[in-house]
Short mmCIF file of C-alpha atoms in Angstrom, two decimals:
data_model
loop_
_atom_site.label_atom_id
_atom_site.label_comp_id
_atom_site.label_asym_id
_atom_site.label_seq_id
_atom_site.Cartn_x
_atom_site.Cartn_y
_atom_site.Cartn_z
CA ASP A 30 9.49 -36.43 130.58
CA LEU A 31 7.73 -33.58 128.83
CA GLU A 32 4.83 -33.39 131.30
CA SER A 33 7.09 -32.42 134.20
CA CYS A 34 9.75 -30.82 131.96
CA LYS A 35 12.43 -33.21 133.23
CA LEU A 36 14.86 -33.41 130.34
CA SER A 37 18.05 -35.46 130.16
CA GLU A 38 21.01 -35.19 127.82
CA VAL A 39 23.60 -37.92 128.16
CA PRO A 40 26.73 -38.20 125.98
CA TRP A 41 26.35 -41.48 124.12
CA SER A 42 28.57 -43.42 121.77
CA GLY A 43 26.46 -46.42 120.92
CA SER A 44 26.23 -48.87 118.07
CA GLY A 45 23.00 -47.48 116.66
CA LYS A 46 21.21 -50.71 117.59
CA GLU A 47 20.07 -49.57 121.02
CA ARG A 48 16.47 -50.13 122.08
CA PHE A 49 14.82 -47.47 124.23
CA PHE A 50 12.02 -48.19 126.71
CA PHE A 51 9.94 -45.35 128.12
CA ASP A 52 7.47 -47.46 130.14
CA ASN A 53 8.73 -46.26 133.53
CA ALA A 54 7.62 -42.79 134.63
CA GLN A 55 10.97 -41.93 136.26
CA VAL A 56 13.65 -43.58 134.14
CA CYS A 57 14.45 -44.45 130.54
CA LEU A 58 15.85 -47.95 129.90
CA ILE A 59 18.42 -48.27 127.11
CA TYR A 60 19.34 -51.80 126.02
CA ASN A 61 22.19 -52.82 123.73
CA ALA A 62 24.08 -56.12 123.35
CA GLY A 63 23.26 -57.52 126.79
CA GLU A 64 23.84 -54.27 128.69
CA LEU A 65 21.03 -52.25 130.22
CA SER A 66 21.64 -48.57 131.02
CA LEU A 67 19.25 -46.41 133.03
CA VAL A 68 18.85 -42.64 132.70
CA GLU A 69 16.76 -40.85 135.31
CA TYR A 70 14.60 -38.11 133.83
CA GLY A 71 15.96 -34.70 134.76
CA ARG A 72 19.55 -35.94 135.28
CA ASN A 73 22.31 -35.63 132.70
CA GLU A 74 24.16 -38.81 133.59
CA VAL A 75 23.63 -42.55 133.44
CA LEU A 76 22.07 -43.70 136.73
CA GLY A 77 23.40 -47.25 136.46
CA THR A 78 24.10 -50.23 134.23
CA CYS A 79 23.65 -53.98 134.51
CA ARG A 80 24.14 -57.06 132.34
CA THR A 81 21.09 -59.09 131.32
CA GLU A 82 19.97 -61.07 128.30
CA TYR A 83 16.32 -60.84 129.40
CA MET A 84 15.17 -57.41 128.32
CA SER A 85 11.47 -57.06 128.78
CA PRO A 86 9.59 -54.38 130.73
CA PHE A 87 7.90 -57.28 132.58
CA LEU A 88 11.24 -58.73 133.75
CA ILE A 89 12.73 -55.49 135.07
CA SER A 90 11.46 -53.42 137.98
CA VAL A 91 12.95 -50.02 138.87
CA ARG A 92 12.01 -47.98 141.94
CA LEU A 93 13.36 -44.47 142.55
CA ASN A 94 12.52 -42.87 145.91
CA GLU A 95 8.90 -44.05 145.80
CA GLY A 96 6.89 -44.48 148.98
CA ARG A 97 9.53 -42.75 151.11
CA ASN A 98 9.31 -39.56 153.10
CA ASP A 99 12.86 -39.58 154.46
CA ILE A 100 15.89 -37.95 152.89
CA GLN A 101 17.87 -41.13 152.14
CA GLU A 102 18.10 -42.07 148.47
CA ASN A 103 16.32 -45.32 147.60
CA LYS A 104 17.03 -46.31 144.00
CA LYS A 105 16.86 -50.02 143.18
CA ILE A 106 16.45 -52.32 140.19
CA ALA A 107 15.41 -55.98 140.09
CA TYR A 108 16.25 -57.95 136.95
CA LEU A 109 17.04 -61.44 135.66
CA ILE A 110 20.71 -62.39 135.35
CA ASP A 111 19.75 -65.71 133.80
CA VAL A 112 16.66 -67.95 133.74
CA GLN A 113 17.15 -69.03 137.36
CA THR A 114 18.71 -65.96 139.02
CA VAL A 115 17.19 -62.61 140.03
CA ARG A 116 19.42 -59.77 141.21
CA ILE A 117 18.43 -56.67 143.14
CA LEU A 118 20.91 -53.82 142.75
CA ASP A 119 21.16 -50.56 144.70
CA LEU A 120 21.67 -47.95 141.99
CA THR A 121 23.02 -45.27 144.34
CA SER A 122 25.91 -47.38 145.63
CA GLY A 123 26.23 -50.05 142.94
CA ILE A 124 26.06 -52.76 145.60
CA THR A 125 24.11 -55.98 145.07
CA VAL A 126 21.33 -56.07 147.67
CA ALA A 127 20.27 -59.65 146.93
CA THR A 128 20.78 -62.48 144.48
CA ILE A 129 17.93 -64.98 144.44
CA ASN A 130 18.22 -68.42 142.85
CA HIS A 131 14.96 -70.21 142.04
CA GLU A 132 13.58 -73.09 140.01
CA THR A 133 10.30 -71.58 138.82
CA ARG A 134 9.57 -69.81 135.56
CA ILE A 135 9.35 -66.05 135.97
CA ASP A 136 6.90 -64.17 133.79
CA TRP A 137 7.20 -60.83 135.59
CA LEU A 138 9.10 -59.08 138.39
CA GLU A 139 7.90 -56.22 140.56
CA LEU A 140 9.47 -54.43 143.51
CA ASN A 141 7.01 -52.85 145.91
CA THR A 142 7.04 -49.04 146.15
CA ARG A 143 9.67 -48.97 148.93
CA ALA A 144 11.74 -51.66 147.12
CA SER A 145 11.72 -53.82 150.24
CA HIS A 146 9.78 -56.76 148.77
CA LEU A 147 10.03 -58.54 145.43
CA LEU A 148 7.04 -60.19 143.77
CA PHE A 149 7.46 -62.69 140.94
#
């Protein structure tokens, strides 16, 4: 993030076919062969990884310490595992917060700023 001078350097041994997404103001999304890696701007390590075949900025929502005034870390991602399953993952602990099965078509996902509610 050049505006805030938050730079990240992460050792990477990829295939050369990675796709990079810079749509989020706090994290870079790196997608390759069904695996999504997240790098927080200003940190020199991978924040977390998850498996998904549905890589679209509309189908992934990442929230990092937004809307919070307390000291506790709140870093979460919501993404599609498959067409009928949404997973919410806590990126600080690696624990699955929720897995939601549904029967409707999902065009977009969005966590609210505190990552306590999921809209889809």
